[in-house]
mmCIF file of C-alpha atoms and ligand atoms in Angstrom:
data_model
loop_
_atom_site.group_PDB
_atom_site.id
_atom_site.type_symbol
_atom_site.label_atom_id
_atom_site.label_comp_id
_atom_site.label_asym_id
_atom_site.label_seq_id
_atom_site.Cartn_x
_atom_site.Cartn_y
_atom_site.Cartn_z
ATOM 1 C CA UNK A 1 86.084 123.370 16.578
ATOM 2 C CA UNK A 2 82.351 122.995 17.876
ATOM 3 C CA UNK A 3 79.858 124.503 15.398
ATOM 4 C CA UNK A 4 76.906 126.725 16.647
ATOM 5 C CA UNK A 5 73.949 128.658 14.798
ATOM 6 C CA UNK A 6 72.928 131.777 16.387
ATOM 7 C CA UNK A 7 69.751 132.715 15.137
ATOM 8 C CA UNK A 8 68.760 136.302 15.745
ATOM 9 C CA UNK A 9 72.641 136.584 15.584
ATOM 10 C CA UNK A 10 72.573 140.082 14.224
ATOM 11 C CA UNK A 11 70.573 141.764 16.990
ATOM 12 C CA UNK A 12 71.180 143.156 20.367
ATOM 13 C CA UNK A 13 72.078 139.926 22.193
ATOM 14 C CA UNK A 14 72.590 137.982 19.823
ATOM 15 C CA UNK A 15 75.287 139.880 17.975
ATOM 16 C CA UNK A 16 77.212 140.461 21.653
ATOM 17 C CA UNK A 17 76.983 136.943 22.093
ATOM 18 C CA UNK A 18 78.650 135.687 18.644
ATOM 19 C CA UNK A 19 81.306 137.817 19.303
ATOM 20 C CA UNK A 20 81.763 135.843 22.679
ATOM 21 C CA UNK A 21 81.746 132.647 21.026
ATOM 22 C CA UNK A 22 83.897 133.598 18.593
ATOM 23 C CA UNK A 23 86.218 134.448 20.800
ATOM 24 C CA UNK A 24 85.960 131.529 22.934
ATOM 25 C CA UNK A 25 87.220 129.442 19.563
ATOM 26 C CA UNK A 26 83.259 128.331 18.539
ATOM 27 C CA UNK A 27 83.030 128.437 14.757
ATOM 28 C CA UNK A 28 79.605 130.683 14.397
ATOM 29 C CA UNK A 29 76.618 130.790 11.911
ATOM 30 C CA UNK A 30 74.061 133.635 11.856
ATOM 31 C CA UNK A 31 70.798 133.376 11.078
ATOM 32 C CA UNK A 32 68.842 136.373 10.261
ATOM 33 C CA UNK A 33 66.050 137.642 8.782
ATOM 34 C CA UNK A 34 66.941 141.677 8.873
ATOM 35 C CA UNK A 35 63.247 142.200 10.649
ATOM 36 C CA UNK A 36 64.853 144.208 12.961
ATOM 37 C CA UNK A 37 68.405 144.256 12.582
ATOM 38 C CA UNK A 38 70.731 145.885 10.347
ATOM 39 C CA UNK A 39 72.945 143.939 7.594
ATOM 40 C CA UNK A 40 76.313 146.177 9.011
ATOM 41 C CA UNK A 41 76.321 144.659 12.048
ATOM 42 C CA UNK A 42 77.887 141.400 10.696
ATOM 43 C CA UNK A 43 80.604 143.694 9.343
ATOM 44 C CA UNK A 44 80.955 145.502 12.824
ATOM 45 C CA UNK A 45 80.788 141.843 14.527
ATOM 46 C CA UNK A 46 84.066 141.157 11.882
ATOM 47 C CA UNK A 47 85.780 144.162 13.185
ATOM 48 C CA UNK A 48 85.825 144.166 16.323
ATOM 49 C CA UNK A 49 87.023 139.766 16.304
ATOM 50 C CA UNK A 50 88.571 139.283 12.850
ATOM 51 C CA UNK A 51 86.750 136.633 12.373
ATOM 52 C CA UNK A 52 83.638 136.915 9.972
ATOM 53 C CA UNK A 53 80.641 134.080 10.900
ATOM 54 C CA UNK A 54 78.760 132.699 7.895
ATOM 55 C CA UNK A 55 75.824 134.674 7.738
ATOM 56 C CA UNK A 56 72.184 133.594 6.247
ATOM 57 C CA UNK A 57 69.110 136.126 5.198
ATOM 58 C CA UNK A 58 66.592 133.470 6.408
ATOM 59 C CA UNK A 59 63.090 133.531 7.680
ATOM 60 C CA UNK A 60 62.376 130.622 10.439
ATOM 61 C CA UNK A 61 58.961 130.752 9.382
ATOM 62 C CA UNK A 62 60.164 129.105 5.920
ATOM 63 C CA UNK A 63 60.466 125.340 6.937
ATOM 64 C CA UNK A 64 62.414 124.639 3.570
ATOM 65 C CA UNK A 65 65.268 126.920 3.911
ATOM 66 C CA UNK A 66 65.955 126.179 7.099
ATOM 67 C CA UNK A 67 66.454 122.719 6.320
ATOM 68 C CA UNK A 68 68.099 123.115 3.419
ATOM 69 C CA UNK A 69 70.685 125.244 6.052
ATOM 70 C CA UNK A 70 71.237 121.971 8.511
ATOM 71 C CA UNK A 71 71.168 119.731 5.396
ATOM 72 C CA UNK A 72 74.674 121.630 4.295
ATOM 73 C CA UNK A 73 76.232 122.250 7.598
ATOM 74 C CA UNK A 74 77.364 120.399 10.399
ATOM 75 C CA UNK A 75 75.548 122.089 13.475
ATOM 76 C CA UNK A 76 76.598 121.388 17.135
ATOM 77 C CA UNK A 77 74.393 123.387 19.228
ATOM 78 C CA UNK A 78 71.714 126.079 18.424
ATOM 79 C CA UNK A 79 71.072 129.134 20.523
ATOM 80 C CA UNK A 80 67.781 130.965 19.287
ATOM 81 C CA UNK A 81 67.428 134.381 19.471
ATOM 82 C CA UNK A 82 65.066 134.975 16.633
ATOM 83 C CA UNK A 83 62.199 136.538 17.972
ATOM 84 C CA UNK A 84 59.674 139.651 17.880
ATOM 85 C CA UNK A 85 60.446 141.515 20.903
ATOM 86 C CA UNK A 86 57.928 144.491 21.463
ATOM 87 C CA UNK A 87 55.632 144.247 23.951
ATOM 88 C CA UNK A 88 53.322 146.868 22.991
ATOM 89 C CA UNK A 89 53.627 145.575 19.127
ATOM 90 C CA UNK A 90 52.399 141.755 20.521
ATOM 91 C CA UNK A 91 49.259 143.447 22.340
ATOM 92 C CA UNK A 92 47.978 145.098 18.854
ATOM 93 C CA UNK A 93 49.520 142.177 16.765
ATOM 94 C CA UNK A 94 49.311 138.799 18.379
ATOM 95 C CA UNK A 95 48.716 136.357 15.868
ATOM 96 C CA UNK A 96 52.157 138.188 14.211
ATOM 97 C CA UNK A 97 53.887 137.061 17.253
ATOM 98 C CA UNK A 98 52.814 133.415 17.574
ATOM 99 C CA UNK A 99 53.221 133.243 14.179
ATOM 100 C CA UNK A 100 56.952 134.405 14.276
ATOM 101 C CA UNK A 101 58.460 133.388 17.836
ATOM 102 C CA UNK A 102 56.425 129.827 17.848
ATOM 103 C CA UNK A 103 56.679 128.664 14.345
ATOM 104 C CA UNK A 104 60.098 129.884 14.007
ATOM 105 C CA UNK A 105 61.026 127.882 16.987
ATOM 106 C CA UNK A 106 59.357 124.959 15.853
ATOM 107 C CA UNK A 107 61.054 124.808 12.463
ATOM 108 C CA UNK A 108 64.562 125.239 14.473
ATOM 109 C CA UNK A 109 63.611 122.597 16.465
ATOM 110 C CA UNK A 110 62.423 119.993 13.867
ATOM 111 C CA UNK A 111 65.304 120.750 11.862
ATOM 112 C CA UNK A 112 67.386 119.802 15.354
ATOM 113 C CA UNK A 113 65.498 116.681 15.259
ATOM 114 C CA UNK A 114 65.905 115.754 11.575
ATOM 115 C CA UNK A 115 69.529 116.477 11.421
ATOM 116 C CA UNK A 116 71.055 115.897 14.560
ATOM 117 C CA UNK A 117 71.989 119.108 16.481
ATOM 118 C CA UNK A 118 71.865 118.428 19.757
ATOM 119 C CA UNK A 119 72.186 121.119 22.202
ATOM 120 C CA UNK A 120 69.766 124.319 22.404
ATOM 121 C CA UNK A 121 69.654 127.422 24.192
ATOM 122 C CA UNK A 122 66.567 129.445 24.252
ATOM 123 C CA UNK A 123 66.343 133.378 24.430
ATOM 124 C CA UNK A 124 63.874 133.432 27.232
ATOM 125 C CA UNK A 125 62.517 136.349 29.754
ATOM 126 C CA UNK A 126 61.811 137.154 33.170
ATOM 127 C CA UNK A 127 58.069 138.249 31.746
ATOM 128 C CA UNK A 128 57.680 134.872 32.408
ATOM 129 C CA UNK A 129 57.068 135.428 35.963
ATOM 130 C CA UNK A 130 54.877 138.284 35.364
ATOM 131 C CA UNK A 131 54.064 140.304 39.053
ATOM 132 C CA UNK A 132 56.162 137.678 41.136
ATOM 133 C CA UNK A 133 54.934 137.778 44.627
ATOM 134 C CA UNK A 134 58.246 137.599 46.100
ATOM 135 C CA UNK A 135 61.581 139.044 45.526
ATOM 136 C CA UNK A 136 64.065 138.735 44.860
ATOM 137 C CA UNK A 137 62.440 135.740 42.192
ATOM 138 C CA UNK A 138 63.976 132.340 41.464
ATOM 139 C CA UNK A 139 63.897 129.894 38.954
ATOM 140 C CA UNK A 140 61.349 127.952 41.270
ATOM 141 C CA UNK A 141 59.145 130.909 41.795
ATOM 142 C CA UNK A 142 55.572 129.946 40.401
ATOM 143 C CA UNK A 143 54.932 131.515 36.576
ATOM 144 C CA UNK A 144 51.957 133.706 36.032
ATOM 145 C CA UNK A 145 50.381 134.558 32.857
ATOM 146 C CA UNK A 146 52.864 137.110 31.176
ATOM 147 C CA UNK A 147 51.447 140.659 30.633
ATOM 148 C CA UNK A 148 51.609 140.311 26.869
ATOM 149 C CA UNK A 149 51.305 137.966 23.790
ATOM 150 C CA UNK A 150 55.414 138.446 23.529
ATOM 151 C CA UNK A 151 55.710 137.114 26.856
ATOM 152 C CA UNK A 152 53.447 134.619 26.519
ATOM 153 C CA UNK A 153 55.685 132.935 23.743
ATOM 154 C CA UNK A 154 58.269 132.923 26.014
ATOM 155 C CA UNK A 155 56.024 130.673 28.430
ATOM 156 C CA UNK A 156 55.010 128.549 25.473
ATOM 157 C CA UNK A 157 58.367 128.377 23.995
ATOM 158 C CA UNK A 158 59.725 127.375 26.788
ATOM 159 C CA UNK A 159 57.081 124.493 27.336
ATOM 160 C CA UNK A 160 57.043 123.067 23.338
ATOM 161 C CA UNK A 161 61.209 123.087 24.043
ATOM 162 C CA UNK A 162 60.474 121.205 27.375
ATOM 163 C CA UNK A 163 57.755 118.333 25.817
ATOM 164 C CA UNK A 164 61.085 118.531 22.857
ATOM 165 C CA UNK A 165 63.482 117.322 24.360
ATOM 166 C CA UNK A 166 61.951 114.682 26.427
ATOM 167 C CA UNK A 167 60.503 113.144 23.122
ATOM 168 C CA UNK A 168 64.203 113.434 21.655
ATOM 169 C CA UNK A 169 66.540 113.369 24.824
ATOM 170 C CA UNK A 170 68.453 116.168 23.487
ATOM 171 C CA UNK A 171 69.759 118.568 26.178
ATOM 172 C CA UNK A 172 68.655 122.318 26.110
ATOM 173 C CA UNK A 173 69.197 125.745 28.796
ATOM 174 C CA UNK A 174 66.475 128.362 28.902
ATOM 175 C CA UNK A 175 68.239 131.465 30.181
ATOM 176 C CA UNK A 176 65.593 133.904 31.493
ATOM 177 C CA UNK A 177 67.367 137.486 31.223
ATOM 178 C CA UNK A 178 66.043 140.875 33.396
ATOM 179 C CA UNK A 179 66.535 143.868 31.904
ATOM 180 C CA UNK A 180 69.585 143.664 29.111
ATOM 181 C CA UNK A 181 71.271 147.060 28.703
ATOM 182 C CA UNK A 182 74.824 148.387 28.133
ATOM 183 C CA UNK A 183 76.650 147.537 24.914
ATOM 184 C CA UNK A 184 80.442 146.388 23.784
ATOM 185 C CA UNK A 185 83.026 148.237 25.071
ATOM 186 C CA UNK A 186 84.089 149.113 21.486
ATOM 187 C CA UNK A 187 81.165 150.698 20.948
ATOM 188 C CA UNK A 188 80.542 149.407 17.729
ATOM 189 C CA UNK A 189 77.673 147.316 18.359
ATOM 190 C CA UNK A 190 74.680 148.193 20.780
ATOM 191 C CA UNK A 191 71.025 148.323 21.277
ATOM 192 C CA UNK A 192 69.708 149.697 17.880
ATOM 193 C CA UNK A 193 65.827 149.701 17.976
ATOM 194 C CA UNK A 194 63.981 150.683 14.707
ATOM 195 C CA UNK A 195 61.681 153.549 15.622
ATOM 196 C CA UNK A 196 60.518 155.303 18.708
ATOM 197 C CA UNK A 197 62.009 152.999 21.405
ATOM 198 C CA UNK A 198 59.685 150.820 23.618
ATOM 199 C CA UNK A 199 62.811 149.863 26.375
ATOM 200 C CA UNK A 200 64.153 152.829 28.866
ATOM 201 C CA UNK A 201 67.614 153.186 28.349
ATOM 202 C CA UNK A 202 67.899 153.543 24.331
ATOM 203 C CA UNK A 203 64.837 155.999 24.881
ATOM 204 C CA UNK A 204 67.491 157.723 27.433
ATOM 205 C CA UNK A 205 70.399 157.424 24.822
ATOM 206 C CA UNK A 206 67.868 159.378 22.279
ATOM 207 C CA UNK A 207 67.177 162.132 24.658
ATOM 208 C CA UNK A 208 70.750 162.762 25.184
ATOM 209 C CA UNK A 209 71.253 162.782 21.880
ATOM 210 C CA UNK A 210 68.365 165.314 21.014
ATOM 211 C CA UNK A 211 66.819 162.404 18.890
ATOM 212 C CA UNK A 212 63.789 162.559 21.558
ATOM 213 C CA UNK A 213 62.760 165.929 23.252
ATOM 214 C CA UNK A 214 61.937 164.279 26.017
ATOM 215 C CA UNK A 215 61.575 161.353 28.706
ATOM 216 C CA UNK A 216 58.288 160.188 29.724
ATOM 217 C CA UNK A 217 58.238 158.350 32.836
ATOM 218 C CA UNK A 218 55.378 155.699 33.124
ATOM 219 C CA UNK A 219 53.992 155.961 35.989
ATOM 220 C CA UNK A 220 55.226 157.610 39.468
ATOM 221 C CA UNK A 221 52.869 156.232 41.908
ATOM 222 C CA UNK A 222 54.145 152.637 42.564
ATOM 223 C CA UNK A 223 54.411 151.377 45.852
ATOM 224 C CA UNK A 224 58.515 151.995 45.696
ATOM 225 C CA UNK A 225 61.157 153.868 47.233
ATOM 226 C CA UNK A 226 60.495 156.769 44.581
ATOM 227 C CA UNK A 227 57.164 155.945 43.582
ATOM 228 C CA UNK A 228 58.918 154.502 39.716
ATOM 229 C CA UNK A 229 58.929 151.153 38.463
ATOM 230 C CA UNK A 230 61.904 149.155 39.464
ATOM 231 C CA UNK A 231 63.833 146.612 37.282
ATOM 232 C CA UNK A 232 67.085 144.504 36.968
ATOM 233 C CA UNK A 233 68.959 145.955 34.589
ATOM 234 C CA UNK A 234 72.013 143.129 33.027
ATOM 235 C CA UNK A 235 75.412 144.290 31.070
ATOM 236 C CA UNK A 236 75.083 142.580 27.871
ATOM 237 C CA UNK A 237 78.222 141.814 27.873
ATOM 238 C CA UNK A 238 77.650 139.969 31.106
ATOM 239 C CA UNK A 239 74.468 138.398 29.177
ATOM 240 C CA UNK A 240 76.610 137.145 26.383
ATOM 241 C CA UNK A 241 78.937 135.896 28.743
ATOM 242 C CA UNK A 242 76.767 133.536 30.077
ATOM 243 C CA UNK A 243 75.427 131.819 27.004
ATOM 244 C CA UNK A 244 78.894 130.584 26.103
ATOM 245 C CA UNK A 245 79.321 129.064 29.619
ATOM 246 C CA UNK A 246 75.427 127.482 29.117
ATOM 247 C CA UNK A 247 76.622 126.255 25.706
ATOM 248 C CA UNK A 248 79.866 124.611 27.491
ATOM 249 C CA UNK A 249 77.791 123.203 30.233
ATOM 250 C CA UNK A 250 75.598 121.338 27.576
ATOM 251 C CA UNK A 251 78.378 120.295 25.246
ATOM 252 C CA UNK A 252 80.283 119.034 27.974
ATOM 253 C CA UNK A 253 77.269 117.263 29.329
ATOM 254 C CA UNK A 254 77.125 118.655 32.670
ATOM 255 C CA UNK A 255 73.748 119.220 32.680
ATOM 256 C CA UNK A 256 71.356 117.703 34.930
ATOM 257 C CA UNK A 257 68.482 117.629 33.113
ATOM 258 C CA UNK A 258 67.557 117.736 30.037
ATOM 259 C CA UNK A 259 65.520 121.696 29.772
ATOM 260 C CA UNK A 260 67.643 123.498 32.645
ATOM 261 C CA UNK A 261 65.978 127.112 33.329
ATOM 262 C CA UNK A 262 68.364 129.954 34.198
ATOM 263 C CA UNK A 263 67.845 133.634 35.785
ATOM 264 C CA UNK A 264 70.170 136.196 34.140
ATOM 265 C CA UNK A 265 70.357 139.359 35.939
ATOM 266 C CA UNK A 266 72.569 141.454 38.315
ATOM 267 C CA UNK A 267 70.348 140.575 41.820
ATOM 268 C CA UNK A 268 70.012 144.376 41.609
ATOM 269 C CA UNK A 269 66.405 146.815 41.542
ATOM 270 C CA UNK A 270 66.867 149.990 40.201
ATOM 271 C CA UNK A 271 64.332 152.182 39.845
ATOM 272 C CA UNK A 272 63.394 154.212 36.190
ATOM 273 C CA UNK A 273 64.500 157.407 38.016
ATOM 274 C CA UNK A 274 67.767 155.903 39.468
ATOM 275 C CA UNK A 275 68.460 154.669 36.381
ATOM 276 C CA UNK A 276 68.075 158.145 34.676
ATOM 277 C CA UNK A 277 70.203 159.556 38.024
ATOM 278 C CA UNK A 278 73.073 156.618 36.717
ATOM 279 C CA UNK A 279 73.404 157.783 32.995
ATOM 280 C CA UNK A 280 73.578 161.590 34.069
ATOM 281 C CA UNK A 281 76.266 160.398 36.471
ATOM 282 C CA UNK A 282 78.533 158.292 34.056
ATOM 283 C CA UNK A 283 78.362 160.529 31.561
ATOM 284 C CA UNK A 284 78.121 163.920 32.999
ATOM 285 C CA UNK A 285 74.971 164.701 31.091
ATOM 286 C CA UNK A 286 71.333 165.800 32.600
ATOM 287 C CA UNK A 287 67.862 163.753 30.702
ATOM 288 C CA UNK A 288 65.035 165.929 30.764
ATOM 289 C CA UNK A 289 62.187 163.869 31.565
ATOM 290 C CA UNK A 290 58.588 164.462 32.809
ATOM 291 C CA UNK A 291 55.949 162.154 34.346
ATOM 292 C CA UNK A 292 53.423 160.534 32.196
ATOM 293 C CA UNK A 293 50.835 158.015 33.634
ATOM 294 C CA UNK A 294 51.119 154.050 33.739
ATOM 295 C CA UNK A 295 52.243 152.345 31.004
ATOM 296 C CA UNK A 296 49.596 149.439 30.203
ATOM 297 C CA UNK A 297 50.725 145.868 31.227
ATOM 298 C CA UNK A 298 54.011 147.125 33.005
ATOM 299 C CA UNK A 299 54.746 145.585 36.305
ATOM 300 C CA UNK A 300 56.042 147.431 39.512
ATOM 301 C CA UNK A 301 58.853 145.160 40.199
ATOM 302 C CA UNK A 302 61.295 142.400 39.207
ATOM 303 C CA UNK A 303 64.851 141.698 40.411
ATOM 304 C CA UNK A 304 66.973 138.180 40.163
ATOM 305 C CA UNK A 305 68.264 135.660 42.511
ATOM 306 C CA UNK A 306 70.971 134.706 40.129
ATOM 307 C CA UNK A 307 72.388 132.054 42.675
ATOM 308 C CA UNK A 308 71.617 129.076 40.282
ATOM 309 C CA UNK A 309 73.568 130.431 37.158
ATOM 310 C CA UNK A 310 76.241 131.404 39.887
ATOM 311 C CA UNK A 311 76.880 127.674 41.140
ATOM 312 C CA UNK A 312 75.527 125.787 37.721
ATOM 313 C CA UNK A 313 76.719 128.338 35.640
ATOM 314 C CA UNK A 314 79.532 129.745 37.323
ATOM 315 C CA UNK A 315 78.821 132.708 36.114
ATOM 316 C CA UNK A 316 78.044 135.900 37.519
ATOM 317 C CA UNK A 317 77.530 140.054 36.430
ATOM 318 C CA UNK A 318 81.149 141.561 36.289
ATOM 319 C CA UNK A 319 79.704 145.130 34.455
ATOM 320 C CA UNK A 320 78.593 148.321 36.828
ATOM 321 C CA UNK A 321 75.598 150.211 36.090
ATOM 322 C CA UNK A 322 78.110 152.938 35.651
ATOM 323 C CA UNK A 323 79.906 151.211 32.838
ATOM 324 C CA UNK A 324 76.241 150.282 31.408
ATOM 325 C CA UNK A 325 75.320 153.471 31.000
ATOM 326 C CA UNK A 326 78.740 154.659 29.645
ATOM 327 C CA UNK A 327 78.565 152.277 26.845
ATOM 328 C CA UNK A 328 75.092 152.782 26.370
ATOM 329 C CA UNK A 329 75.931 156.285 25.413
ATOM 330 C CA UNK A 330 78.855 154.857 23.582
ATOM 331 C CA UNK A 331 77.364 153.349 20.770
ATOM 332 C CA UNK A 332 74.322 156.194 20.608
ATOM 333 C CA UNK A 333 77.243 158.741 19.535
ATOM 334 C CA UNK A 334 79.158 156.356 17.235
ATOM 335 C CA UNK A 335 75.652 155.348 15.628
ATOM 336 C CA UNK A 336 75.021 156.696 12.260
ATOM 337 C CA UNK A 337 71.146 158.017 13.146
HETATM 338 C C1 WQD B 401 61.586 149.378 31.946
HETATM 339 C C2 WQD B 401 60.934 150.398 32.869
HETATM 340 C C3 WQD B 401 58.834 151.196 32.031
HETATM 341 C C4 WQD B 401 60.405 153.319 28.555
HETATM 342 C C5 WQD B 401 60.558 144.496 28.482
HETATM 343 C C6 WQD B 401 60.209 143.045 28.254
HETATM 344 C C7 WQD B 401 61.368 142.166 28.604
HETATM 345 C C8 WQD B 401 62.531 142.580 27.769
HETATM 346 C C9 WQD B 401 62.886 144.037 28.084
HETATM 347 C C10 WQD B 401 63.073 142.083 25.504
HETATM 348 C C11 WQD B 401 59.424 150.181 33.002
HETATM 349 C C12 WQD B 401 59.864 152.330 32.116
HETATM 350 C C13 WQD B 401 60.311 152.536 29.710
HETATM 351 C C14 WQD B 401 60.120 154.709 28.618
HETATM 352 C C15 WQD B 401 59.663 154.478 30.970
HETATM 353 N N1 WQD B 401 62.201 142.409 26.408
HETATM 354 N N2 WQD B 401 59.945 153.127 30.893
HETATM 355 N N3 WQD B 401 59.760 155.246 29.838
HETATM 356 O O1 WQD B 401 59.031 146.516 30.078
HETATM 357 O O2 WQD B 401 60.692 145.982 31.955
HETATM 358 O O3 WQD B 401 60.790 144.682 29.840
HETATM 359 O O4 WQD B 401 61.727 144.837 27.756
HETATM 360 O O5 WQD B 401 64.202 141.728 25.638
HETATM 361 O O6 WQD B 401 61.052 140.820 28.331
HETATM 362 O O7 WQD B 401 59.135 142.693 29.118
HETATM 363 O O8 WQD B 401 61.512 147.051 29.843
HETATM 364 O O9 WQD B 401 62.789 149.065 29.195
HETATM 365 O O10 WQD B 401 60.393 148.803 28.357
HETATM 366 O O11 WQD B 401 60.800 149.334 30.751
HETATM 367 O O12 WQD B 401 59.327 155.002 32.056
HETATM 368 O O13 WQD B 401 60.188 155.472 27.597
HETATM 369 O O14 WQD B 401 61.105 151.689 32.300
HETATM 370 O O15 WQD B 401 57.552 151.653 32.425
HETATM 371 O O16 WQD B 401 59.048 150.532 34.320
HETATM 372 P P1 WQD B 401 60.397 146.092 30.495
HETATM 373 P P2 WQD B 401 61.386 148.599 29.437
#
């Protein structure tokens, strides 16, 4: 049985994505530092597989403890989750972020190096791309400076892993995701954000739930089909699906090189008000929402060519929006909030 530390394991995608490997026989250990995730959700991850992974309160940014984790455990591949994730958060706070997502990395990374763990899967983003001129984008299409310090970790995370593993010819997969939404079918673990949330669809789950008053829409004056932002909005199921099938590929040694770069998302663009038109469908409920101006930094479109994942990967989005927004709405109700 092939060992793998999720970091970040206890989050949003990380959490759906141990209880894939779990399921697909992997032996899992979380690391987690509780920054912004909850302690029951290694509990709920128990439930819903009967299998509980070893779980570890650890900060990345403490060099010590996480070698003194590889020193006592035998650690086959790594995927890293472990990151700050608001956008907003990284424009007011950006030494906080490259503190977190770089040196975090780094320590992971080192640790690799020192102990011999030799597969890696990073958590990357489409923000990479920034404003792509061209849709739908590719893994080939030309980066731009991201629209934020979070996304610019991403870029530079992506580049330390690349200068990584050609200095130690380990093998590693950057999977850039879109848009993650949805959560598991059970409904027992979901997107939980602490505090007012920055991302659409929990914001939408809120509203329905009378949590928020509200919707504000940022911006209707974008050169689109209804003058809203458009996005590619990926199941996290789907998302969690293909990190085991990444973590195969590089076990089994099929890669081709050794940093591989990935686009995870459904090839789809939905706008913010088709995406508020798709939860009042699937679940028979109407969002009030009114029309606020821009939101800084945003961009007016993104969508995936997933075609590499497809052929490398062969993997590909199985969820509906539909079923997205039904278990989206899901876990808001079976939330204790
Ligand atoms: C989507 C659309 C908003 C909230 C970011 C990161 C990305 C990933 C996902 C972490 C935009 C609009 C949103 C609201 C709105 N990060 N919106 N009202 O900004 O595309 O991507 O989060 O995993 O790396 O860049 O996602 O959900 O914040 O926004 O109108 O209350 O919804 O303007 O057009 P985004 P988002």
């Amino acid at each position: 049985m092939k060992n793998i530390l999720v970091t970040g394991g206890l989050g949003y995608i990380g959490s759906h994505t141990v209880v894939a490997l779990q399921q697909a026989g992997f032996q899992v250990y979380i690391i987690d530092d509780l920054s912004n995730s909850h302690l029951n959700v290694w509990e709920k991850i128990t439930s819903i597989t009967n299998i509980q992974p070893v779980f570890y309160n650890i900060d990345l940014k403490d060099a010590n403890a996480v070698n003194v984790f590889f020193q006592s455990h035998e650690i086959d591949g790594v995927i890293h989750f472990a990151a700050y994730k608001a956008v907003g958060e990284s424009v007011e706070k950006p030494l906080l972020y490259y503190r977190n997502n770089l040196l975090g990395l780094m320590n992971v990374l080192q640790a690799m190096d020192d102990y011999a763990a030799d597969h890696f899967i990073f958590s990357s983003s489409c923000t990479v791309y920034g404003q792509a001129d061209e849709m739908p984008i590719h893994e080939q299409t030309p980066l731009k400076k991201p629209e934020s310090p979070y996304g610019n970790t991403k870029k530079m995370g992506e580049e330390i892993i690349e200068d990584f593993v050609k200095a130690t010819q380990k093998n590693a997969i950057a999977l850039r995701y879109f848009n993650p939404v949805g959560a598991h079918a059970s409904g027992v673990i979901g997107e939980l954000p602490s505090g007012i949330p920055n991302n659409l669809v929990p914001y939408v789950t809120q509203t329905a739930m009378g949590i928020r008053e509200c919707l504000g829409i940022f911006g209707n004056d974008y050169d689109t089909r209804d003058g809203t932002a458009i996005r590619d909005y990926i199941d996290v199921n789907d998302l969690a699906d293909a990190h085991v099938k990444a973590m195969q590929r590089l076990l089994d040694k099929k890669n081709q090189a050794h940093l591989e770069f990935f686009n995870l998302g459904s090839g789809t663009g939905s706008t913010v008000l088709e995406i508020v038109h798709a939860f009042e469908q699937a679940n028979g409920i109407k969002i009030p929402y009114e029309m606020k101006p821009r939101r800084a930094g945003d961009i007016v479109q993104a969508f995936a060519d997933y075609s590499l994942a497809k052929n490398q990967l062969n993997w590909q989005p199985t969820t509906s929006l539909q079923t997205s927004m039904q278990t989206s709405w899901k876990f808001q109700q079976q939330t204790e909030k």
